[in-house]
mmCIF file of C-alpha atoms in Angstrom:
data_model
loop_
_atom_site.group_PDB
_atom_site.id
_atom_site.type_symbol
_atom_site.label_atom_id
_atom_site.label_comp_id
_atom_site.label_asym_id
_atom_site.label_seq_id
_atom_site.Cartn_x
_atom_site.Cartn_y
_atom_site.Cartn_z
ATOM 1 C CA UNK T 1 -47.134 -127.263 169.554
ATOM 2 C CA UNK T 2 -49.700 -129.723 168.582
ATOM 3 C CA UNK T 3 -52.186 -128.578 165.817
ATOM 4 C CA UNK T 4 -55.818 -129.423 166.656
ATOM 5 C CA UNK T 5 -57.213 -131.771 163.795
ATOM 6 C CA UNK T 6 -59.506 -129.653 161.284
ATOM 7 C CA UNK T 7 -62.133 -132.050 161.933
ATOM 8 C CA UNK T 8 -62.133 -132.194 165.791
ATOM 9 C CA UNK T 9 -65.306 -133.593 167.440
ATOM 10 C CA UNK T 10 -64.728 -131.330 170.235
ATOM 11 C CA UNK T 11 -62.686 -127.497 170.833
ATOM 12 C CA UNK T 12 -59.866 -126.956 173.627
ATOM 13 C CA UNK T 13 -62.231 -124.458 176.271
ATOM 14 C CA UNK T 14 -64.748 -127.278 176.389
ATOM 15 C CA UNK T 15 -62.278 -129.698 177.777
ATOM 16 C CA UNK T 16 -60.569 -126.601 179.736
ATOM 17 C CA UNK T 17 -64.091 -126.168 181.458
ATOM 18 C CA UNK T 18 -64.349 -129.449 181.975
ATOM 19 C CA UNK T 19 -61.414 -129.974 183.835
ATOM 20 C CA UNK T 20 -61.423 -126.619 185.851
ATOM 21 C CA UNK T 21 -58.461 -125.177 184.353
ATOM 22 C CA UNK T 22 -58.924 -121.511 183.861
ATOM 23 C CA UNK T 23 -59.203 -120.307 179.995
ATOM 24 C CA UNK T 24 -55.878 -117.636 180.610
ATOM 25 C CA UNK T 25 -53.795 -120.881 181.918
ATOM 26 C CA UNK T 26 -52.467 -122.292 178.209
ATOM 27 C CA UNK T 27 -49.839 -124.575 180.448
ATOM 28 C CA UNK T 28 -51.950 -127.980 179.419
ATOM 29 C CA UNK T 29 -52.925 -127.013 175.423
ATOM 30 C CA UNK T 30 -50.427 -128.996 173.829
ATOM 31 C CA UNK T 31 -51.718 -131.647 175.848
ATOM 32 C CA UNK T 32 -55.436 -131.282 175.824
ATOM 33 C CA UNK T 33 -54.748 -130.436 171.913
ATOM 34 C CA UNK T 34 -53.020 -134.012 171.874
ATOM 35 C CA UNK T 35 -55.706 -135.775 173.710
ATOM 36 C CA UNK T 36 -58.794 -134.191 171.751
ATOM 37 C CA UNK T 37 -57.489 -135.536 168.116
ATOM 38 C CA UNK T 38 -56.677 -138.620 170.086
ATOM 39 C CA UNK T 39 -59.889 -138.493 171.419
ATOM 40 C CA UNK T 40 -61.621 -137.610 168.012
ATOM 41 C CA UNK T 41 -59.471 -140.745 166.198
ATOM 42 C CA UNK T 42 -60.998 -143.186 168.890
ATOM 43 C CA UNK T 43 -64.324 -142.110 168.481
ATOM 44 C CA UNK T 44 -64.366 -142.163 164.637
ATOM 45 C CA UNK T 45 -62.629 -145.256 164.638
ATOM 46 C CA UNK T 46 -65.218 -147.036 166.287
ATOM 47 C CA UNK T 47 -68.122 -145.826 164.289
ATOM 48 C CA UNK T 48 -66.911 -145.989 161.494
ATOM 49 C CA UNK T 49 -67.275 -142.611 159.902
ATOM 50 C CA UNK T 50 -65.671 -139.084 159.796
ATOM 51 C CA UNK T 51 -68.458 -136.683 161.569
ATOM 52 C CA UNK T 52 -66.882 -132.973 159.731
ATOM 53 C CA UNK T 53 -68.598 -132.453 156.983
ATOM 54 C CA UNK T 54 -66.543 -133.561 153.920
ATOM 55 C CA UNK T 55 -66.760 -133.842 150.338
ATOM 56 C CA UNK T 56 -65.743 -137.081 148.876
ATOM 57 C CA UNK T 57 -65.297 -137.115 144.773
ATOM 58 C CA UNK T 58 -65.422 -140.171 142.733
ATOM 59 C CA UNK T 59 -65.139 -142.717 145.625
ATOM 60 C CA UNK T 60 -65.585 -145.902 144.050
ATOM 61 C CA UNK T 61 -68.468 -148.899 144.858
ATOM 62 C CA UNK T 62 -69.465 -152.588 143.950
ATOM 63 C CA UNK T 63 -72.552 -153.174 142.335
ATOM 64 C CA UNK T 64 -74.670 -154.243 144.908
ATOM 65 C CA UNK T 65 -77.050 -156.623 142.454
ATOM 66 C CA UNK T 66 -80.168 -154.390 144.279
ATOM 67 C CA UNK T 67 -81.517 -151.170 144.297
ATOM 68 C CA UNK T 68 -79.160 -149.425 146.535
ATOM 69 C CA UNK T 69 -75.985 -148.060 147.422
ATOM 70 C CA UNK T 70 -75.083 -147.659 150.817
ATOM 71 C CA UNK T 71 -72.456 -145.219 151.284
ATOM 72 C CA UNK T 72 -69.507 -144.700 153.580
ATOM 73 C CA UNK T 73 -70.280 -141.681 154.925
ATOM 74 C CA UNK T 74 -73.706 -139.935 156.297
ATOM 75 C CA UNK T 75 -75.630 -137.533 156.513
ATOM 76 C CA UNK T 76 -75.504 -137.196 152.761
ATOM 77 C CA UNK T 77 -76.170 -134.142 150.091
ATOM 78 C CA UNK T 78 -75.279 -133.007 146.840
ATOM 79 C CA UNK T 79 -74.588 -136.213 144.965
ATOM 80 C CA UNK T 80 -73.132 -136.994 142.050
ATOM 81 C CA UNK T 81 -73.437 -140.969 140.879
ATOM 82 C CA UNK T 82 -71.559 -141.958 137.885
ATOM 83 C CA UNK T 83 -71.431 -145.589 136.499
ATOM 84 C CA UNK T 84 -69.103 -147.567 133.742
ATOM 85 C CA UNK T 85 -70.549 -150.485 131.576
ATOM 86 C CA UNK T 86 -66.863 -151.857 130.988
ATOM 87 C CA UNK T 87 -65.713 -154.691 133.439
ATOM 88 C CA UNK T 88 -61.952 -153.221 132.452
ATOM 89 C CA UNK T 89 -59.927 -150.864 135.180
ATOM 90 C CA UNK T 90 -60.414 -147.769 132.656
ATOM 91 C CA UNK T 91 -61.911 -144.571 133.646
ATOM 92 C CA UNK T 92 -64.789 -144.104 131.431
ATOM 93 C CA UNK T 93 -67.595 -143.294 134.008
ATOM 94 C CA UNK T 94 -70.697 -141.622 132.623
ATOM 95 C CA UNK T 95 -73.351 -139.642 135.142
ATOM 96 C CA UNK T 96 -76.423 -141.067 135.636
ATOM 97 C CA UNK T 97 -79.730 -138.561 135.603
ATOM 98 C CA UNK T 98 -80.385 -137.850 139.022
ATOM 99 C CA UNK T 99 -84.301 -138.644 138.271
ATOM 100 C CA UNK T 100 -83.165 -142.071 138.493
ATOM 101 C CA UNK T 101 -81.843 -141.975 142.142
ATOM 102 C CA UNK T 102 -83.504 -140.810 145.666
ATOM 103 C CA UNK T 103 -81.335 -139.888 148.502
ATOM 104 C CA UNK T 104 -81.838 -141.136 152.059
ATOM 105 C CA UNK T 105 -79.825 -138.484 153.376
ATOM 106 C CA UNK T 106 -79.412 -139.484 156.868
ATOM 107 C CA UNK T 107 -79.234 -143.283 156.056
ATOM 108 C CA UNK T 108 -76.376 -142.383 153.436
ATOM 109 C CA UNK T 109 -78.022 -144.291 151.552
ATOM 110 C CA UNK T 110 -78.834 -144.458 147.122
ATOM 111 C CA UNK T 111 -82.003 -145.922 145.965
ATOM 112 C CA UNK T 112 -81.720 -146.129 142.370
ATOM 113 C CA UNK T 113 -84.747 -147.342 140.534
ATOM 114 C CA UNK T 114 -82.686 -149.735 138.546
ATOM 115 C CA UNK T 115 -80.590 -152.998 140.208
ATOM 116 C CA UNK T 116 -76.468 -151.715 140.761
ATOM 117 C CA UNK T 117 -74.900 -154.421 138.481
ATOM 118 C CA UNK T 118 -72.504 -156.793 140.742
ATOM 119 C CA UNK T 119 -69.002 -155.572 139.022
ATOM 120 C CA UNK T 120 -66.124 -154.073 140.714
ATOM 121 C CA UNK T 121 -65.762 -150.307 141.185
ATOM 122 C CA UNK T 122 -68.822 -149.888 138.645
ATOM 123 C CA UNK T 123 -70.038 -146.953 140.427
ATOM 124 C CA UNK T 124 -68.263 -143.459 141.430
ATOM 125 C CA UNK T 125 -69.708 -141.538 143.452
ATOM 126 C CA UNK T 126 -69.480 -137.620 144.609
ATOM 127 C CA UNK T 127 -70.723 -136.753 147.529
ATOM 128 C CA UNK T 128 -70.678 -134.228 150.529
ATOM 129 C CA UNK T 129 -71.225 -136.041 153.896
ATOM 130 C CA UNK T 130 -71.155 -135.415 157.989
ATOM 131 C CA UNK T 131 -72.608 -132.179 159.833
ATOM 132 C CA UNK T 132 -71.083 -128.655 159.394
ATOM 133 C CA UNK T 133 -71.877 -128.260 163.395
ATOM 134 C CA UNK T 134 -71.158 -131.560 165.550
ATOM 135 C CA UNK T 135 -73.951 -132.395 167.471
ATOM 136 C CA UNK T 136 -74.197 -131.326 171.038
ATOM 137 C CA UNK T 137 -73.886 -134.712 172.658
ATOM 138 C CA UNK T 138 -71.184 -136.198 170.388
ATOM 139 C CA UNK T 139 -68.904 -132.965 170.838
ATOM 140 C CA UNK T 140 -69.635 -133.489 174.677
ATOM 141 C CA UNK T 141 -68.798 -137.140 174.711
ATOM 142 C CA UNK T 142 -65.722 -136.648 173.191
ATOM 143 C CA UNK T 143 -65.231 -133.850 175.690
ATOM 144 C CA UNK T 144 -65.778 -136.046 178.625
ATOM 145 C CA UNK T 145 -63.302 -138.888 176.693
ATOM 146 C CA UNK T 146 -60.339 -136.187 176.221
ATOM 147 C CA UNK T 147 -60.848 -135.580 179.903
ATOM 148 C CA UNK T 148 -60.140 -139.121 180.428
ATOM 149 C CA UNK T 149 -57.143 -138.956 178.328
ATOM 150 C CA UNK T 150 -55.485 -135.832 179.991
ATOM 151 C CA UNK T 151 -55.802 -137.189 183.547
ATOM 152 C CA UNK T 152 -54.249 -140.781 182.094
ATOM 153 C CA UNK T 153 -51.553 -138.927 179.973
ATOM 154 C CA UNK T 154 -48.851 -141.131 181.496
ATOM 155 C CA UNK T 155 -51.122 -144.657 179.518
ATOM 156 C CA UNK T 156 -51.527 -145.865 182.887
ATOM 157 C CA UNK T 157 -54.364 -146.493 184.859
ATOM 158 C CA UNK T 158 -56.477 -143.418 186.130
ATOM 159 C CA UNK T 159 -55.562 -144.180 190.053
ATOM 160 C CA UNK T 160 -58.304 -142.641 191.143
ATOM 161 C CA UNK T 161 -61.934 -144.154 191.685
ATOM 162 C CA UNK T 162 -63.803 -140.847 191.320
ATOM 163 C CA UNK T 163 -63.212 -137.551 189.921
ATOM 164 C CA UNK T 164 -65.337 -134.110 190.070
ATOM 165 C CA UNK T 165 -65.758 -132.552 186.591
ATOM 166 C CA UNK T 166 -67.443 -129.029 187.322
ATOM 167 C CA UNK T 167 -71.178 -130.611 188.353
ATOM 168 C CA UNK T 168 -70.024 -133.816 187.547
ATOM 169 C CA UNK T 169 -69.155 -136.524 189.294
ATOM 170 C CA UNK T 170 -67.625 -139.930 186.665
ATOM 171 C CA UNK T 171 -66.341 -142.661 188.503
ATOM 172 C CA UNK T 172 -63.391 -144.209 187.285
ATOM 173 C CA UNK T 173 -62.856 -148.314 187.133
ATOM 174 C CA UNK T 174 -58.841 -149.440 186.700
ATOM 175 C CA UNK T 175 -58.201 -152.895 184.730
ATOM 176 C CA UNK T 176 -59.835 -153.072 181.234
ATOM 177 C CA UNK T 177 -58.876 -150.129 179.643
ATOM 178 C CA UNK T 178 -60.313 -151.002 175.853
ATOM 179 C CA UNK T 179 -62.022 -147.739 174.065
ATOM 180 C CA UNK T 180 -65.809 -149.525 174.803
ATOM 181 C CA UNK T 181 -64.402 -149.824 178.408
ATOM 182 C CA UNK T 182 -63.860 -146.732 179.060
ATOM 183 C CA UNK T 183 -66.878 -145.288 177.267
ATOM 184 C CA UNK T 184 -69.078 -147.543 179.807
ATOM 185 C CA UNK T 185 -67.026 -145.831 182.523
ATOM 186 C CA UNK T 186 -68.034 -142.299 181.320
ATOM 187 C CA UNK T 187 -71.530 -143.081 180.980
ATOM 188 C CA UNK T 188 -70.818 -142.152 176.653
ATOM 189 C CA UNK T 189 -71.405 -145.438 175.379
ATOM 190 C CA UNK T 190 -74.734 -144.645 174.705
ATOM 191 C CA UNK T 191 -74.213 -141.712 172.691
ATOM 192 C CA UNK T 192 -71.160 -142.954 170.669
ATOM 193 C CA UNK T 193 -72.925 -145.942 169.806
ATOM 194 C CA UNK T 194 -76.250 -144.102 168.559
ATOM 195 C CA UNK T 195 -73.698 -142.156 165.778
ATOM 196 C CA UNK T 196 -72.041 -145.780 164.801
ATOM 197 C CA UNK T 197 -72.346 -147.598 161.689
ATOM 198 C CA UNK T 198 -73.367 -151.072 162.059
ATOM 199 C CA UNK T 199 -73.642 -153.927 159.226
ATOM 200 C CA UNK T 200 -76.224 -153.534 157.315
ATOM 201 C CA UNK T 201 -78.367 -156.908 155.826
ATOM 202 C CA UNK T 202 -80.502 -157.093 153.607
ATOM 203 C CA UNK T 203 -83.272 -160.266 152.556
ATOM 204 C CA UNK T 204 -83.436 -158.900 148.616
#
């Protein structure tokens, strides 16, 4: 029996609901377990972040050469920023007052109010990051992508061109079967791409 991944964007009774299979039938839950981390993978993988919240200690960062860090992971809290003055690979990282950072906790981002030096791994950095409750829409977009995955178990296409979900009707497209592709077809793209990380530039 599969084991449903402890940071899972979405539960196994959502997707049950979703495809009408009754909450006493447990024939499909190794499967719908499958397709949910699956489902969750895809999902992160394309934003580029874990959503669980998670603690990350001493992950290390560039200098930057400007007055912020931007971190891997977001929403942000309880940080910890430690820095090393020595350009060797030796662990002698000191913590840095936290009166001399702000946190922009959704952003995930440090604004220090000195410049990051540009070395190598000159910064370590403790944080906890993500949501302790997955937000409403992202839980039901990957929801509505497991769905996908269960009825297209076999990796081909979906053969069908629509499908009733409960009240909802998603029409399914065969061909182009990329992650983005399918998230157009489910009418998620929208929501998966409002959670995503995208480059970040900056003029300083």
């Amino acid at each position: 029996m599969a084991s449903l991944l402890s940071y899972a964007l979405t539960n196994v009774s959502d997707v049950k609901e979703s495809l009408g299979i009754a909450s006493a039938d447990t024939s499909k839950d190794n499967l719908i377990i499958r397709k949910i981390n699956q489902s969750t993978r895809a999902i992160e993988a394309y934003c580029g972040r874990r959503f669980k919240q998670t603690t990350y200690t001493d992950e290390v960062y560039n200098g930057t050469n400007i007055d912020q860090i931007i971190l891997k992971q977001r929403p942000i809290s309880a940080v910890t920023l430690k820095a090393r003055d020595s350009s060797l690979n030796d662990n002698d990282f000191e913590t840095i007052e936290s009166s001399l950072y702000f946190i922009e906790s959704e952003a995930g981002i440090l604004d220090l109010v000195f410049n990051a030096v540009g070395r190598w791994g000159a910064y370590a950095i403790t944080y906890t990051a993500g949501y302790a409750t997955i937000p409403d829409d992202l839980a039901e977009a990957c929801a509505s992508l497991a769905c996908f995955y269960v009825n297209n178990a076999d990796g081909s296409d979906i053969g069908v061109s629509r499908k009733q979900e409960g009240s909802r009707s998603i029409q399914y497209a065969n061909g182009d079967q990329s992650f983005k592709s399918i998230a157009n077809q489910l009418g998620i793209n929208e929501i998966i791409d409002s959670y995503a990380n995208m480059p970040v530039q900056t003029d300083r």
